[in-house]
PDB file of C-alpha atoms and ligand atoms in Angstrom:
ATOM      1  CA  MET A  27     170.370 -79.278 -39.852  1.00  0.00           C
ATOM      2  CA  PRO A  28     171.833 -81.774 -42.097  1.00  0.00           C
ATOM      3  CA  ALA A  29     174.073 -80.207 -44.581  1.00  0.00           C
ATOM      4  CA  THR A  30     172.584 -80.361 -48.405  1.00  0.00           C
ATOM      5  CA  ILE A  31     175.694 -82.584 -50.239  1.00  0.00           C
ATOM      6  CA  ILE A  32     176.831 -80.350 -53.411  1.00  0.00           C
ATOM      7  CA  ASP A  33     177.754 -83.107 -55.982  1.00  0.00           C
ATOM      8  CA  GLY A  34     180.410 -82.317 -58.039  1.00  0.00           C
ATOM      9  CA  LYS A  35     180.570 -85.475 -59.720  1.00  0.00           C
ATOM     10  CA  GLU A  36     177.091 -85.464 -60.556  1.00  0.00           C
ATOM     11  CA  ILE A  37     177.180 -81.725 -61.529  1.00  0.00           C
ATOM     12  CA  SER A  38     180.728 -82.494 -63.820  1.00  0.00           C
ATOM     13  CA  LYS A  39     178.866 -85.289 -65.467  1.00  0.00           C
ATOM     14  CA  HIS A  40     176.350 -82.736 -66.558  1.00  0.00           C
ATOM     15  CA  ILE A  41     178.651 -79.756 -67.676  1.00  0.00           C
ATOM     16  CA  ARG A  42     181.014 -83.163 -69.472  1.00  0.00           C
ATOM     17  CA  ALA A  43     177.846 -84.175 -71.400  1.00  0.00           C
ATOM     18  CA  GLU A  44     176.790 -80.736 -72.873  1.00  0.00           C
ATOM     19  CA  LEU A  45     180.926 -80.286 -74.014  1.00  0.00           C
ATOM     20  CA  GLU A  46     180.498 -83.683 -75.270  1.00  0.00           C
ATOM     21  CA  GLN A  47     178.445 -82.703 -77.897  1.00  0.00           C
ATOM     22  CA  GLU A  48     180.628 -79.256 -78.295  1.00  0.00           C
ATOM     23  CA  VAL A  49     183.395 -81.566 -78.825  1.00  0.00           C
ATOM     24  CA  ALA A  50     181.243 -83.660 -81.814  1.00  0.00           C
ATOM     25  CA  LYS A  51     180.462 -80.148 -83.663  1.00  0.00           C
ATOM     26  CA  LEU A  52     184.370 -78.775 -83.530  1.00  0.00           C
ATOM     27  CA  THR A  53     185.204 -82.014 -84.959  1.00  0.00           C
ATOM     28  CA  ALA A  54     183.070 -82.614 -87.608  1.00  0.00           C
ATOM     29  CA  GLU A  55     184.343 -78.813 -88.156  1.00  0.00           C
ATOM     30  CA  GLY A  56     188.105 -81.119 -88.860  1.00  0.00           C
ATOM     31  CA  ILE A  57     189.003 -78.768 -85.084  1.00  0.00           C
ATOM     32  CA  LYS A  58     189.582 -81.880 -82.623  1.00  0.00           C
ATOM     33  CA  PRO A  59     189.940 -80.308 -79.730  1.00  0.00           C
ATOM     34  CA  GLY A  60     193.121 -80.870 -77.926  1.00  0.00           C
ATOM     35  CA  LEU A  61     195.175 -81.000 -74.051  1.00  0.00           C
ATOM     36  CA  ALA A  62     198.532 -81.395 -73.915  1.00  0.00           C
ATOM     37  CA  VAL A  63     199.703 -82.355 -70.431  1.00  0.00           C
ATOM     38  CA  ILE A  64     203.692 -81.744 -69.620  1.00  0.00           C
ATOM     39  CA  LEU A  65     204.712 -84.612 -66.455  1.00  0.00           C
ATOM     40  CA  VAL A  66     208.297 -83.466 -64.760  1.00  0.00           C
ATOM     41  CA  GLY A  67     209.470 -86.161 -62.739  1.00  0.00           C
ATOM     42  CA  ASN A  68     208.267 -88.954 -60.792  1.00  0.00           C
ATOM     43  CA  ASN A  69     205.332 -87.220 -58.485  1.00  0.00           C
ATOM     44  CA  GLN A  70     202.899 -89.772 -57.543  1.00  0.00           C
ATOM     45  CA  ALA A  71     200.458 -87.741 -56.558  1.00  0.00           C
ATOM     46  CA  SER A  72     200.591 -85.841 -60.374  1.00  0.00           C
ATOM     47  CA  ARG A  73     201.123 -89.091 -62.261  1.00  0.00           C
ATOM     48  CA  THR A  74     197.336 -89.744 -60.495  1.00  0.00           C
ATOM     49  CA  TYR A  75     195.974 -86.090 -61.300  1.00  0.00           C
ATOM     50  CA  VAL A  76     197.543 -85.978 -65.004  1.00  0.00           C
ATOM     51  CA  THR A  77     196.108 -89.603 -65.737  1.00  0.00           C
ATOM     52  CA  SER A  78     193.017 -88.887 -64.676  1.00  0.00           C
ATOM     53  CA  LYS A  79     192.364 -85.584 -66.462  1.00  0.00           C
ATOM     54  CA  GLN A  80     193.578 -87.348 -69.645  1.00  0.00           C
ATOM     55  CA  LYS A  81     191.140 -90.147 -69.788  1.00  0.00           C
ATOM     56  CA  SER A  82     188.156 -87.456 -68.355  1.00  0.00           C
ATOM     57  CA  CYS A  83     190.328 -86.021 -72.548  1.00  0.00           C
ATOM     58  CA  ARG A  84     189.230 -88.872 -74.093  1.00  0.00           C
ATOM     59  CA  ALA A  85     185.593 -90.128 -72.271  1.00  0.00           C
ATOM     60  CA  ILE A  86     184.019 -87.113 -74.052  1.00  0.00           C
ATOM     61  CA  GLY A  87     185.575 -87.522 -77.773  1.00  0.00           C
ATOM     62  CA  MET A  88     188.935 -85.397 -76.878  1.00  0.00           C
ATOM     63  CA  HIS A  89     192.770 -85.734 -77.975  1.00  0.00           C
ATOM     64  CA  SER A  90     195.024 -85.627 -75.367  1.00  0.00           C
ATOM     65  CA  GLU A  91     198.419 -86.460 -74.873  1.00  0.00           C
ATOM     66  CA  LEU A  92     200.567 -86.817 -72.586  1.00  0.00           C
ATOM     67  CA  ILE A  93     204.884 -85.460 -72.319  1.00  0.00           C
ATOM     68  CA  GLU A  94     206.526 -86.908 -69.920  1.00  0.00           C
ATOM     69  CA  LEU A  95     210.202 -85.446 -69.006  1.00  0.00           C
ATOM     70  CA  PRO A  96     212.740 -86.785 -66.232  1.00  0.00           C
ATOM     71  CA  GLU A  97     213.040 -85.673 -62.725  1.00  0.00           C
ATOM     72  CA  ASP A  98     216.501 -83.743 -63.462  1.00  0.00           C
ATOM     73  CA  VAL A  99     215.445 -82.437 -67.025  1.00  0.00           C
ATOM     74  CA  GLU A 100     216.591 -78.934 -67.992  1.00  0.00           C
ATOM     75  CA  GLU A 101     214.843 -76.874 -67.638  1.00  0.00           C
ATOM     76  CA  GLN A 102     215.656 -75.092 -71.500  1.00  0.00           C
ATOM     77  CA  VAL A 103     214.457 -78.635 -73.210  1.00  0.00           C
ATOM     78  CA  LEU A 104     211.363 -77.818 -70.868  1.00  0.00           C
ATOM     79  CA  LEU A 105     210.828 -74.509 -72.487  1.00  0.00           C
ATOM     80  CA  ASN A 106     211.385 -76.038 -76.010  1.00  0.00           C
ATOM     81  CA  GLU A 107     208.182 -78.704 -75.325  1.00  0.00           C
ATOM     82  CA  ILE A 108     206.341 -75.323 -74.529  1.00  0.00           C
ATOM     83  CA  GLU A 109     207.165 -74.115 -77.505  1.00  0.00           C
ATOM     84  CA  THR A 110     206.970 -76.748 -80.118  1.00  0.00           C
ATOM     85  CA  LEU A 111     203.277 -76.818 -78.954  1.00  0.00           C
ATOM     86  CA  ASN A 112     202.628 -73.535 -78.769  1.00  0.00           C
ATOM     87  CA  ASN A 113     203.435 -73.604 -82.146  1.00  0.00           C
ATOM     88  CA  ARG A 114     201.113 -77.178 -83.329  1.00  0.00           C
ATOM     89  CA  ASP A 115     197.546 -76.215 -84.938  1.00  0.00           C
ATOM     90  CA  ASP A 116     196.065 -79.750 -83.385  1.00  0.00           C
ATOM     91  CA  ILE A 117     196.584 -78.872 -78.863  1.00  0.00           C
ATOM     92  CA  HIS A 118     194.350 -76.212 -78.224  1.00  0.00           C
ATOM     93  CA  GLY A 119     195.944 -76.675 -74.456  1.00  0.00           C
ATOM     94  CA  ILE A 120     198.750 -77.093 -72.393  1.00  0.00           C
ATOM     95  CA  LEU A 121     199.193 -77.647 -69.307  1.00  0.00           C
ATOM     96  CA  VAL A 122     201.937 -78.171 -66.922  1.00  0.00           C
ATOM     97  CA  GLN A 123     201.313 -80.383 -63.942  1.00  0.00           C
ATOM     98  CA  LEU A 124     202.529 -78.533 -60.682  1.00  0.00           C
ATOM     99  CA  PRO A 125     204.617 -79.115 -58.636  1.00  0.00           C
ATOM    100  CA  LEU A 126     208.177 -79.300 -60.825  1.00  0.00           C
ATOM    101  CA  PRO A 127     211.763 -79.799 -59.568  1.00  0.00           C
ATOM    102  CA  VAL A 128     212.747 -77.258 -57.963  1.00  0.00           C
ATOM    103  CA  HIS A 129     215.696 -75.873 -60.607  1.00  0.00           C
ATOM    104  CA  ILE A 130     213.236 -75.194 -62.835  1.00  0.00           C
ATOM    105  CA  SER A 131     211.411 -71.613 -61.942  1.00  0.00           C
ATOM    106  CA  GLU A 132     208.046 -71.974 -62.290  1.00  0.00           C
ATOM    107  CA  THR A 133     207.421 -68.460 -63.285  1.00  0.00           C
ATOM    108  CA  LYS A 134     209.954 -68.711 -66.970  1.00  0.00           C
ATOM    109  CA  VAL A 135     207.438 -72.539 -67.643  1.00  0.00           C
ATOM    110  CA  ILE A 136     204.163 -70.308 -66.615  1.00  0.00           C
ATOM    111  CA  GLU A 137     204.823 -67.112 -68.717  1.00  0.00           C
ATOM    112  CA  THR A 138     206.321 -69.555 -71.963  1.00  0.00           C
ATOM    113  CA  ILE A 139     202.870 -71.190 -72.793  1.00  0.00           C
ATOM    114  CA  SER A 140     200.992 -69.015 -74.877  1.00  0.00           C
ATOM    115  CA  PRO A 141     198.002 -67.409 -73.035  1.00  0.00           C
ATOM    116  CA  ASN A 142     196.478 -68.632 -76.072  1.00  0.00           C
ATOM    117  CA  LYS A 143     196.912 -71.750 -74.903  1.00  0.00           C
ATOM    118  CA  ASP A 144     196.812 -71.649 -70.585  1.00  0.00           C
ATOM    119  CA  VAL A 145     193.785 -74.022 -70.392  1.00  0.00           C
ATOM    120  CA  ASP A 146     195.462 -73.031 -66.306  1.00  0.00           C
ATOM    121  CA  GLY A 147     194.618 -70.179 -66.565  1.00  0.00           C
ATOM    122  CA  PHE A 148     198.174 -69.200 -64.975  1.00  0.00           C
ATOM    123  CA  HIS A 149     199.675 -66.510 -67.293  1.00  0.00           C
ATOM    124  CA  PRO A 150     199.940 -63.175 -65.789  1.00  0.00           C
ATOM    125  CA  VAL A 151     198.259 -61.802 -68.960  1.00  0.00           C
ATOM    126  CA  ASN A 152     195.337 -64.215 -68.135  1.00  0.00           C
ATOM    127  CA  ILE A 153     195.118 -63.843 -64.180  1.00  0.00           C
ATOM    128  CA  GLY A 154     195.242 -59.818 -65.259  1.00  0.00           C
ATOM    129  CA  LYS A 155     192.316 -60.484 -67.481  1.00  0.00           C
ATOM    130  CA  MET A 156     189.906 -62.450 -63.993  1.00  0.00           C
ATOM    131  CA  MET A 157     191.433 -59.654 -62.082  1.00  0.00           C
ATOM    132  CA  THR A 158     189.624 -56.504 -64.449  1.00  0.00           C
ATOM    133  CA  GLY A 159     186.931 -58.825 -65.614  1.00  0.00           C
ATOM    134  CA  GLN A 160     187.369 -59.372 -69.179  1.00  0.00           C
ATOM    135  CA  ASP A 161     186.844 -62.697 -70.979  1.00  0.00           C
ATOM    136  CA  THR A 162     189.884 -65.389 -70.164  1.00  0.00           C
ATOM    137  CA  PHE A 163     190.958 -69.104 -69.284  1.00  0.00           C
ATOM    138  CA  LEU A 164     190.000 -68.755 -65.721  1.00  0.00           C
ATOM    139  CA  PRO A 165     191.131 -71.157 -63.310  1.00  0.00           C
ATOM    140  CA  CYS A 166     190.064 -74.472 -63.016  1.00  0.00           C
ATOM    141  CA  THR A 167     189.492 -74.999 -60.045  1.00  0.00           C
ATOM    142  CA  PRO A 168     188.185 -71.955 -58.710  1.00  0.00           C
ATOM    143  CA  PHE A 169     186.357 -71.360 -61.069  1.00  0.00           C
ATOM    144  CA  GLY A 170     184.269 -75.126 -60.142  1.00  0.00           C
ATOM    145  CA  VAL A 171     183.295 -73.807 -57.205  1.00  0.00           C
ATOM    146  CA  LEU A 172     181.841 -71.090 -58.804  1.00  0.00           C
ATOM    147  CA  GLN A 173     179.862 -73.392 -61.125  1.00  0.00           C
ATOM    148  CA  MET A 174     178.691 -75.410 -57.740  1.00  0.00           C
ATOM    149  CA  LEU A 175     177.489 -72.462 -56.868  1.00  0.00           C
ATOM    150  CA  LYS A 176     175.707 -71.670 -59.482  1.00  0.00           C
ATOM    151  CA  TYR A 177     174.598 -75.046 -60.286  1.00  0.00           C
ATOM    152  CA  MET A 178     173.003 -75.706 -56.692  1.00  0.00           C
ATOM    153  CA  GLU A 179     170.956 -71.557 -57.086  1.00  0.00           C
ATOM    154  CA  LEU A 180     173.591 -70.431 -54.087  1.00  0.00           C
ATOM    155  CA  LYS A 181     173.327 -66.647 -54.449  1.00  0.00           C
ATOM    156  CA  VAL A 182     176.789 -65.190 -54.040  1.00  0.00           C
ATOM    157  CA  ALA A 183     176.508 -61.434 -54.907  1.00  0.00           C
ATOM    158  CA  GLY A 184     176.024 -59.510 -50.840  1.00  0.00           C
ATOM    159  CA  LYS A 185     177.619 -62.421 -49.178  1.00  0.00           C
ATOM    160  CA  HIS A 186     180.581 -62.558 -47.070  1.00  0.00           C
ATOM    161  CA  ALA A 187     182.571 -65.241 -48.562  1.00  0.00           C
ATOM    162  CA  VAL A 188     185.865 -65.724 -46.190  1.00  0.00           C
ATOM    163  CA  ILE A 189     188.651 -67.738 -48.532  1.00  0.00           C
ATOM    164  CA  VAL A 190     191.040 -69.784 -46.263  1.00  0.00           C
ATOM    165  CA  GLY A 191     194.300 -70.230 -48.131  1.00  0.00           C
ATOM    166  CA  ARG A 192     196.311 -67.293 -50.143  1.00  0.00           C
ATOM    167  CA  SER A 193     198.403 -69.919 -52.693  1.00  0.00           C
ATOM    168  CA  ASN A 194     197.606 -68.185 -56.174  1.00  0.00           C
ATOM    169  CA  ILE A 195     196.155 -71.758 -57.854  1.00  0.00           C
ATOM    170  CA  VAL A 196     193.391 -72.028 -55.180  1.00  0.00           C
ATOM    171  CA  GLY A 197     192.695 -69.157 -52.830  1.00  0.00           C
ATOM    172  CA  LYS A 198     194.127 -66.194 -54.746  1.00  0.00           C
ATOM    173  CA  PRO A 199     191.708 -66.536 -57.882  1.00  0.00           C
ATOM    174  CA  ALA A 200     188.793 -68.070 -55.587  1.00  0.00           C
ATOM    175  CA  GLY A 201     188.874 -64.758 -53.886  1.00  0.00           C
ATOM    176  CA  GLN A 202     188.898 -62.757 -56.900  1.00  0.00           C
ATOM    177  CA  LEU A 203     186.161 -64.522 -58.561  1.00  0.00           C
ATOM    178  CA  LEU A 204     183.561 -64.417 -55.719  1.00  0.00           C
ATOM    179  CA  LEU A 205     184.704 -60.501 -55.511  1.00  0.00           C
ATOM    180  CA  ASN A 206     183.569 -60.385 -59.250  1.00  0.00           C
ATOM    181  CA  GLU A 207     180.199 -62.022 -57.958  1.00  0.00           C
ATOM    182  CA  ASN A 208     180.220 -59.499 -56.021  1.00  0.00           C
ATOM    183  CA  ALA A 209     180.669 -60.980 -53.150  1.00  0.00           C
ATOM    184  CA  THR A 210     182.014 -59.476 -49.895  1.00  0.00           C
ATOM    185  CA  VAL A 211     185.297 -60.973 -49.560  1.00  0.00           C
ATOM    186  CA  THR A 212     188.184 -62.017 -47.050  1.00  0.00           C
ATOM    187  CA  TYR A 213     191.443 -63.230 -47.634  1.00  0.00           C
ATOM    188  CA  CYS A 214     192.914 -65.480 -44.415  1.00  0.00           C
ATOM    189  CA  HIS A 215     196.182 -67.683 -44.044  1.00  0.00           C
ATOM    190  CA  SER A 216     198.821 -69.433 -41.667  1.00  0.00           C
ATOM    191  CA  LYS A 217     199.318 -66.039 -40.297  1.00  0.00           C
ATOM    192  CA  THR A 218     195.651 -65.333 -39.297  1.00  0.00           C
ATOM    193  CA  PRO A 219     195.993 -64.640 -35.836  1.00  0.00           C
ATOM    194  CA  ASP A 220     192.494 -66.627 -34.795  1.00  0.00           C
ATOM    195  CA  LEU A 221     190.844 -67.932 -37.261  1.00  0.00           C
ATOM    196  CA  ALA A 222     188.022 -69.003 -36.071  1.00  0.00           C
ATOM    197  CA  SER A 223     187.323 -65.140 -35.084  1.00  0.00           C
ATOM    198  CA  TYR A 224     187.172 -64.513 -38.776  1.00  0.00           C
ATOM    199  CA  THR A 225     185.025 -67.856 -40.179  1.00  0.00           C
ATOM    200  CA  ARG A 226     182.907 -68.239 -38.234  1.00  0.00           C
ATOM    201  CA  GLU A 227     181.531 -64.650 -39.779  1.00  0.00           C
ATOM    202  CA  ALA A 228     181.596 -66.874 -43.644  1.00  0.00           C
ATOM    203  CA  ASP A 229     178.333 -67.249 -45.629  1.00  0.00           C
ATOM    204  CA  ILE A 230     180.556 -68.784 -47.582  1.00  0.00           C
ATOM    205  CA  LEU A 231     183.555 -70.488 -46.822  1.00  0.00           C
ATOM    206  CA  VAL A 232     186.353 -72.019 -48.657  1.00  0.00           C
ATOM    207  CA  ALA A 233     188.635 -73.779 -46.990  1.00  0.00           C
ATOM    208  CA  ALA A 234     191.929 -73.950 -49.730  1.00  0.00           C
ATOM    209  CA  VAL A 235     195.079 -74.531 -46.836  1.00  0.00           C
ATOM    210  CA  GLY A 236     196.069 -78.342 -46.916  1.00  0.00           C
ATOM    211  CA  ARG A 237     195.189 -79.457 -44.122  1.00  0.00           C
ATOM    212  CA  ALA A 238     193.592 -82.830 -43.189  1.00  0.00           C
ATOM    213  CA  LYS A 239     190.778 -81.621 -41.142  1.00  0.00           C
ATOM    214  CA  MET A 240     191.392 -78.674 -39.715  1.00  0.00           C
ATOM    215  CA  ILE A 241     188.015 -76.478 -40.289  1.00  0.00           C
ATOM    216  CA  THR A 242     186.313 -78.361 -37.622  1.00  0.00           C
ATOM    217  CA  ALA A 243     182.106 -76.860 -36.658  1.00  0.00           C
ATOM    218  CA  GLU A 244     183.522 -74.202 -34.508  1.00  0.00           C
ATOM    219  CA  TYR A 245     185.044 -72.624 -37.368  1.00  0.00           C
ATOM    220  CA  VAL A 246     182.350 -73.169 -39.443  1.00  0.00           C
ATOM    221  CA  LYS A 247     178.603 -70.514 -39.359  1.00  0.00           C
ATOM    222  CA  GLU A 248     175.185 -72.738 -39.321  1.00  0.00           C
ATOM    223  CA  GLY A 249     173.806 -72.986 -41.891  1.00  0.00           C
ATOM    224  CA  ALA A 250     177.207 -71.457 -44.268  1.00  0.00           C
ATOM    225  CA  VAL A 251     178.187 -73.205 -48.357  1.00  0.00           C
ATOM    226  CA  VAL A 252     181.517 -74.519 -46.990  1.00  0.00           C
ATOM    227  CA  ILE A 253     183.669 -75.931 -49.407  1.00  0.00           C
ATOM    228  CA  ASP A 254     186.334 -77.626 -49.286  1.00  0.00           C
ATOM    229  CA  VAL A 255     189.471 -78.091 -51.748  1.00  0.00           C
ATOM    230  CA  GLY A 256     191.681 -79.585 -49.805  1.00  0.00           C
ATOM    231  CA  MET A 257     193.372 -83.116 -50.727  1.00  0.00           C
ATOM    232  CA  ASN A 258     194.613 -84.387 -47.972  1.00  0.00           C
ATOM    233  CA  ARG A 259     195.298 -87.915 -46.594  1.00  0.00           C
ATOM    234  CA  ASP A 260     193.557 -88.931 -42.078  1.00  0.00           C
ATOM    235  CA  GLU A 261     195.817 -90.655 -40.043  1.00  0.00           C
ATOM    236  CA  HIS A 262     194.372 -94.192 -41.751  1.00  0.00           C
ATOM    237  CA  GLY A 263     195.357 -92.894 -45.078  1.00  0.00           C
ATOM    238  CA  LYS A 264     192.445 -91.751 -46.616  1.00  0.00           C
ATOM    239  CA  LEU A 265     191.286 -89.613 -48.871  1.00  0.00           C
ATOM    240  CA  CYS A 266     190.064 -86.036 -46.806  1.00  0.00           C
ATOM    241  CA  GLY A 267     190.228 -83.112 -47.345  1.00  0.00           C
ATOM    242  CA  ASP A 268     190.359 -79.357 -45.094  1.00  0.00           C
ATOM    243  CA  VAL A 269     186.994 -80.146 -43.328  1.00  0.00           C
ATOM    244  CA  ASP A 270     186.283 -82.838 -40.692  1.00  0.00           C
ATOM    245  CA  TYR A 271     183.457 -83.615 -42.752  1.00  0.00           C
ATOM    246  CA  ASN A 272     181.844 -85.239 -40.211  1.00  0.00           C
ATOM    247  CA  ASP A 273     181.759 -82.828 -37.667  1.00  0.00           C
ATOM    248  CA  VAL A 274     180.422 -79.935 -39.818  1.00  0.00           C
ATOM    249  CA  PHE A 275     177.460 -81.826 -42.009  1.00  0.00           C
ATOM    250  CA  ASP A 276     175.611 -80.993 -39.464  1.00  0.00           C
ATOM    251  CA  LYS A 277     175.951 -77.183 -39.048  1.00  0.00           C
ATOM    252  CA  ALA A 278     176.933 -76.219 -42.547  1.00  0.00           C
ATOM    253  CA  GLY A 279     173.444 -75.513 -45.324  1.00  0.00           C
ATOM    254  CA  TYR A 280     175.328 -76.891 -47.889  1.00  0.00           C
ATOM    255  CA  ILE A 281     178.567 -78.989 -48.195  1.00  0.00           C
ATOM    256  CA  THR A 282     181.397 -80.600 -50.736  1.00  0.00           C
ATOM    257  CA  PRO A 283     182.599 -84.371 -49.688  1.00  0.00           C
ATOM    258  CA  VAL A 284     186.286 -85.367 -50.399  1.00  0.00           C
ATOM    259  CA  PRO A 285     186.412 -86.916 -52.926  1.00  0.00           C
ATOM    260  CA  GLY A 286     183.134 -86.131 -55.131  1.00  0.00           C
ATOM    261  CA  GLY A 287     183.884 -82.128 -54.814  1.00  0.00           C
ATOM    262  CA  VAL A 288     185.353 -79.858 -56.352  1.00  0.00           C
ATOM    263  CA  GLY A 289     187.593 -82.483 -57.527  1.00  0.00           C
ATOM    264  CA  PRO A 290     186.198 -83.727 -60.418  1.00  0.00           C
ATOM    265  CA  MET A 291     184.444 -80.007 -60.908  1.00  0.00           C
ATOM    266  CA  THR A 292     188.487 -79.335 -61.234  1.00  0.00           C
ATOM    267  CA  ILE A 293     188.687 -81.038 -64.312  1.00  0.00           C
ATOM    268  CA  THR A 294     185.753 -80.345 -66.419  1.00  0.00           C
ATOM    269  CA  MET A 295     186.979 -76.846 -65.763  1.00  0.00           C
ATOM    270  CA  LEU A 296     190.179 -78.159 -67.945  1.00  0.00           C
ATOM    271  CA  LEU A 297     187.948 -79.789 -70.847  1.00  0.00           C
ATOM    272  CA  PHE A 298     185.775 -77.296 -70.441  1.00  0.00           C
ATOM    273  CA  ASN A 299     188.937 -74.055 -71.673  1.00  0.00           C
ATOM    274  CA  THR A 300     190.529 -76.214 -73.827  1.00  0.00           C
ATOM    275  CA  VAL A 301     187.237 -76.736 -75.680  1.00  0.00           C
ATOM    276  CA  LYS A 302     187.041 -72.668 -75.904  1.00  0.00           C
ATOM    277  CA  SER A 303     190.001 -72.061 -77.065  1.00  0.00           C
ATOM    278  CA  ALA A 304     189.061 -74.432 -80.000  1.00  0.00           C
ATOM    279  CA  GLN A 305     186.166 -73.113 -80.321  1.00  0.00           C
ATOM    280  CA  LYS A 306     187.943 -69.606 -80.384  1.00  0.00           C
ATOM    281  CA  LEU A 307     190.230 -71.023 -83.496  1.00  0.00           C
ATOM    282  CA  LEU A 308     187.685 -71.862 -85.269  1.00  0.00           C
ATOM    283  CA  ALA A 309     185.543 -68.454 -85.139  1.00  0.00           C
ATOM    284  CA  ASN A 310     188.834 -66.954 -85.451  1.00  0.00           C
ATOM    285  CA  ARG A 311     188.916 -68.683 -88.713  1.00  0.00           C
ATOM    286  CA  LYS A 312     185.745 -68.401 -89.810  1.00  0.00           C
TER     287      LYS A 312
HETATM  288  N1  GUN B   7     198.898 -79.166 -59.605  1.00  0.00           N
HETATM  289  C1  GUN B   7     198.448 -78.970 -58.914  1.00  0.00           C
HETATM  290  N2  GUN B   7     196.717 -78.805 -59.096  1.00  0.00           N
HETATM  291  C2  GUN B   7     197.002 -78.301 -60.713  1.00  0.00           C
HETATM  292  C3  GUN B   7     195.890 -77.425 -61.591  1.00  0.00           C
HETATM  293  O1  GUN B   7     195.530 -77.436 -61.787  1.00  0.00           O
HETATM  294  N3  GUN B   7     197.569 -77.174 -62.683  1.00  0.00           N
HETATM  295  C4  GUN B   7     198.268 -77.711 -62.480  1.00  0.00           C
HETATM  296  N4  GUN B   7     199.030 -77.401 -63.907  1.00  0.00           N
HETATM  297  N5  GUN B   7     199.318 -77.990 -61.941  1.00  0.00           N
HETATM  298  C5  GUN B   7     198.564 -78.721 -60.775  1.00  0.00           C
END
């Protein structure tokens, strides 16, 4: 049986339409949700992502601004920029696009962003809140994955979720969010021997490794939900995920395509978090 496609673009459209209404309401109250994005250096992929994030903000009526800094910028200059944004009333979300040049400490940068404006959900305070199940900004990619499962009405509680990849941005928080939803979670990574013996046990398989098409049908249980977080180029330079889509398609129960799967959802949840930040400000003002 061919898999049912989880259409991230379509799901995004619905969520963004709701967000657009929230943005209009907030704007009428004098709080136009605003996102500031800092881009350091000339990483072409980062530039593409940032442009897409800005376009998406504007499309739903939000304010968005880009601060560009050169590759060799001093760390302190970047930290000062963040402090300025922390103190601005018209900015509700701050995002520093990663990766950063090696001479800059990502940890320091993330910890300088006010937890109240950390719409990426990367600040240790927000990660701690996520781990303990408190209300906070959730990291956008895993949050988007969860929203896709919810939209498709796929049960998570009691299911075995296997995460391949343990990055701070995707793998680790994806497992934590699924655990919060009462899944049984297994983490796999580059040092896991016989990876397929784990992934074949997955009811929900999340691939977040960054290796083009490495998850083939032999890694997948019949009928599994396969979530592909990868964003790679194949041998022809074409965009592809970590999952060999054509190979897995007839075996999986559900599958996310690349492009058009998790990618649009990541940006949607960034918009969601920024709107949420503006809503909190309004609630505190009232
Ligand atoms: N680089 C790759 N993904 C992300 C993300 O979600 N947020 C930021 N800030 N940088 C990234």
